[in-house]
XYZ file of C-alpha atoms in Angstrom:
238
model
C 45.442 -117.882 -12.550
C 44.389 -118.380 -8.987
C 42.163 -115.786 -7.355
C 43.515 -114.405 -4.102
C 40.891 -113.347 -1.568
C 42.001 -110.836 0.974
C 40.097 -110.601 4.266
C 37.858 -107.540 4.590
C 39.458 -104.889 6.704
C 37.409 -104.229 9.817
C 37.778 -101.573 12.464
C 39.044 -102.748 15.815
C 36.329 -103.757 18.231
C 36.991 -100.873 20.592
C 35.897 -98.469 17.821
C 32.497 -100.134 17.807
C 32.329 -100.136 21.587
C 33.184 -96.447 21.678
C 30.512 -95.639 19.090
C 27.880 -97.464 21.087
C 29.000 -95.728 24.273
C 28.382 -92.274 22.788
C 24.873 -91.566 24.011
C 22.574 -89.788 21.565
C 18.778 -89.600 21.459
C 16.326 -91.008 23.987
C 17.816 -93.462 26.485
C 16.595 -95.480 29.404
C 18.022 -94.726 32.831
C 21.792 -94.211 32.815
C 23.658 -94.471 36.122
C 26.755 -92.436 36.933
C 29.662 -93.783 38.961
C 28.500 -91.841 42.064
C 25.014 -93.349 41.849
C 23.230 -90.393 40.218
C 20.739 -91.431 37.568
C 19.367 -89.741 34.458
C 16.547 -90.749 32.139
C 15.947 -88.780 28.984
C 17.454 -87.370 25.829
C 21.145 -87.031 24.910
C 23.234 -85.318 22.265
C 26.928 -86.079 21.719
C 27.100 -87.849 25.070
C 25.581 -84.863 26.923
C 22.138 -84.480 28.488
C 20.223 -82.492 25.912
C 16.451 -82.146 25.489
C 13.888 -83.457 27.978
C 15.108 -85.488 30.929
C 14.943 -86.309 34.633
C 17.955 -86.372 36.966
C 18.034 -87.846 40.481
C 20.992 -87.103 42.757
C 21.788 -90.041 45.018
C 23.503 -88.020 47.778
C 20.509 -85.754 48.452
C 17.614 -87.538 46.755
C 16.833 -84.287 44.906
C 15.157 -84.539 41.528
C 15.062 -82.256 38.485
C 12.698 -82.804 35.588
C 12.717 -80.541 32.572
C 14.869 -79.140 29.794
C 18.608 -79.696 29.345
C 21.114 -78.090 27.015
C 24.574 -79.584 26.493
C 24.693 -81.182 29.927
C 23.180 -78.318 31.934
C 19.701 -77.420 33.100
C 18.518 -74.883 30.555
C 14.902 -74.066 29.664
C 11.840 -74.873 31.758
C 12.006 -77.336 34.639
C 11.083 -78.256 38.183
C 13.460 -79.010 41.089
C 12.264 -80.885 44.205
C 13.892 -82.292 47.334
C 13.059 -85.402 49.339
C 11.634 -84.834 52.805
C 13.624 -87.123 55.159
C 10.621 -87.558 57.474
C 7.653 -88.025 55.157
C 9.730 -89.458 52.282
C 7.696 -87.275 49.949
C 9.029 -84.789 47.432
C 8.682 -81.080 48.174
C 8.820 -78.679 45.264
C 11.558 -76.073 45.650
C 11.616 -74.265 42.313
C 9.528 -74.316 39.167
C 10.380 -72.053 36.278
C 13.084 -71.158 33.799
C 16.760 -72.052 33.958
C 19.826 -70.665 32.225
C 23.246 -72.328 32.234
C 22.341 -74.646 35.159
C 21.027 -71.768 37.348
C 17.654 -70.160 37.916
C 17.155 -67.576 35.173
C 13.943 -65.951 33.926
C 10.491 -66.276 35.483
C 10.054 -68.777 38.292
C 8.582 -69.587 41.715
C 10.839 -70.563 44.655
C 9.582 -72.113 47.902
C 11.749 -71.591 51.009
C 11.962 -74.117 53.887
C 10.394 -71.649 56.358
C 7.209 -71.314 54.292
C 8.117 -68.122 52.450
C 7.976 -68.013 48.664
C 9.039 -65.747 45.822
C 7.535 -65.447 42.371
C 9.230 -63.340 39.753
C 12.403 -62.871 37.762
C 15.801 -64.487 38.347
C 19.329 -63.996 37.035
C 22.336 -66.232 37.746
C 20.363 -68.026 40.455
C 19.450 -64.795 42.321
C 16.275 -62.743 42.533
C 16.784 -59.966 40.001
C 14.231 -57.972 38.042
C 10.584 -57.657 39.055
C 9.226 -60.001 41.695
C 6.882 -60.592 44.604
C 8.070 -61.993 47.946
C 5.684 -63.475 50.531
C 7.323 -63.408 53.977
C 6.591 -65.696 56.916
C 5.164 -62.872 59.065
C 2.555 -62.065 56.417
C 4.379 -59.132 54.848
C 4.501 -58.886 51.068
C 7.049 -56.997 48.977
C 6.457 -56.415 45.292
C 8.860 -54.466 43.151
C 12.354 -54.410 41.737
C 15.167 -56.723 42.847
C 18.912 -56.836 42.268
C 21.259 -59.642 43.393
C 18.704 -61.102 45.819
C 17.748 -57.790 47.517
C 14.989 -55.221 46.958
C 16.590 -52.495 44.849
C 14.839 -49.760 42.921
C 11.127 -49.079 43.337
C 8.819 -51.292 45.358
C 5.823 -51.660 47.655
C 5.986 -53.289 51.096
C 2.616 -54.294 52.564
C 2.602 -55.174 56.272
C 0.144 -57.565 57.997
C -1.630 -54.666 59.787
C -2.329 -52.903 56.477
C 0.419 -50.307 56.763
C 2.491 -49.944 53.614
C 5.533 -48.239 52.177
C 5.813 -47.172 48.554
C 9.084 -45.815 47.249
C 12.777 -46.381 46.748
C 14.880 -49.289 47.991
C 18.579 -50.068 48.158
C 20.225 -53.284 49.395
C 16.963 -54.472 50.935
C 16.250 -51.260 52.876
C 14.000 -48.248 52.311
C 16.181 -45.665 50.601
C 15.335 -42.483 48.697
C 11.959 -40.791 48.305
C 8.912 -42.659 49.518
C 5.526 -42.664 51.190
C 4.644 -44.571 54.355
C 0.921 -45.062 54.959
C 0.097 -45.685 58.640
C -3.436 -46.967 58.026
C -3.761 -48.073 61.642
C -3.288 -44.451 62.757
C -4.670 -42.690 59.699
C -1.442 -40.871 58.885
C 0.878 -40.509 55.915
C 4.590 -39.775 56.034
C 6.083 -38.568 52.782
C 9.796 -37.925 52.727
C 13.331 -39.190 52.249
C 14.701 -42.448 53.696
C 18.296 -43.547 54.209
C 18.975 -47.198 55.110
C 15.448 -47.739 56.496
C 15.453 -44.478 58.513
C 13.284 -41.458 57.534
C 15.591 -38.439 57.449
C 13.106 -35.733 56.528
C 9.513 -35.458 55.410
C 5.985 -34.294 56.077
C 3.529 -36.192 58.333
C -0.145 -35.524 57.693
C -3.469 -37.078 58.690
C -4.782 -39.564 56.154
C -8.324 -40.944 56.551
C -7.862 -40.528 60.300
C -11.568 -40.825 61.138
C -11.676 -44.417 59.872
C -8.365 -45.530 61.403
C -8.655 -48.284 64.072
C -5.951 -46.765 66.299
C -5.997 -43.096 65.410
C -4.254 -40.522 67.577
C -6.347 -38.611 70.137
C -5.777 -35.280 68.460
C -5.420 -34.505 64.765
C -2.100 -33.234 63.492
C -1.927 -29.451 62.958
C -2.019 -28.580 59.306
C 1.210 -27.130 57.972
C 0.596 -24.723 55.156
C 3.393 -24.930 52.638
C 3.316 -22.759 49.551
C 5.005 -25.466 47.536
C 5.185 -28.845 49.379
C 6.329 -30.613 46.241
C 9.138 -28.095 45.903
C 10.234 -28.671 49.492
C 10.498 -32.413 48.936
C 12.251 -31.865 45.619
C 14.822 -29.670 47.344
C 15.310 -32.293 50.066
C 15.739 -34.976 47.415
C 18.344 -32.826 45.622
C 20.300 -32.328 48.855
C 20.077 -36.041 49.542
C 21.403 -36.883 46.072
C 24.259 -34.382 46.397
C 25.322 -35.805 49.749
C 25.471 -39.355 48.340
C 27.325 -38.609 45.103
């Protein structure tokens, strides 16, 4: 009886091509249609693990962690200076879902920089901001603005310690005028002191002290006066 040999059934070639096209593991540089390029690890055809991305349109570069196609983990983002053709670091720190999230340092084009916590790409949490004029703010942030409790230190040594809202002094606080040797303790609303007590503070050592000392105001309960003012302030804003 003759033996009939049937040809082995093979998958169509495009199945093999498709399998090879699904990127997984470490790969050499892969170019996108728009010219962007990525070198690093993949999982199920998505950037996943350690990798470096270069955007052709801007020349920006990101090197760090990826998770299912998005920047997630620790990484550094830099931009290309069009004049010097050198890379300038913009942000180094943690990322979440392709945005700045967690601890990180951000460098602004005008020379300012922020180091602290981020959420959804915005300064949120506890952080320290170094401004171009030499001022430094350290304290709580919410949606990119000082909110909560914080300290603002000015270049001349004067400082404010107290409450903040939407980037402005708001609530109870203390303003130390070290150049004049005075202290203002009171209540602020949108950067404006509404009530408080101004007293001399190390006036003899102040570089620009007033000619005459402030008269002492004897209050039986200064803390109680400020507490009452704070209560009135809270009632008027509820």
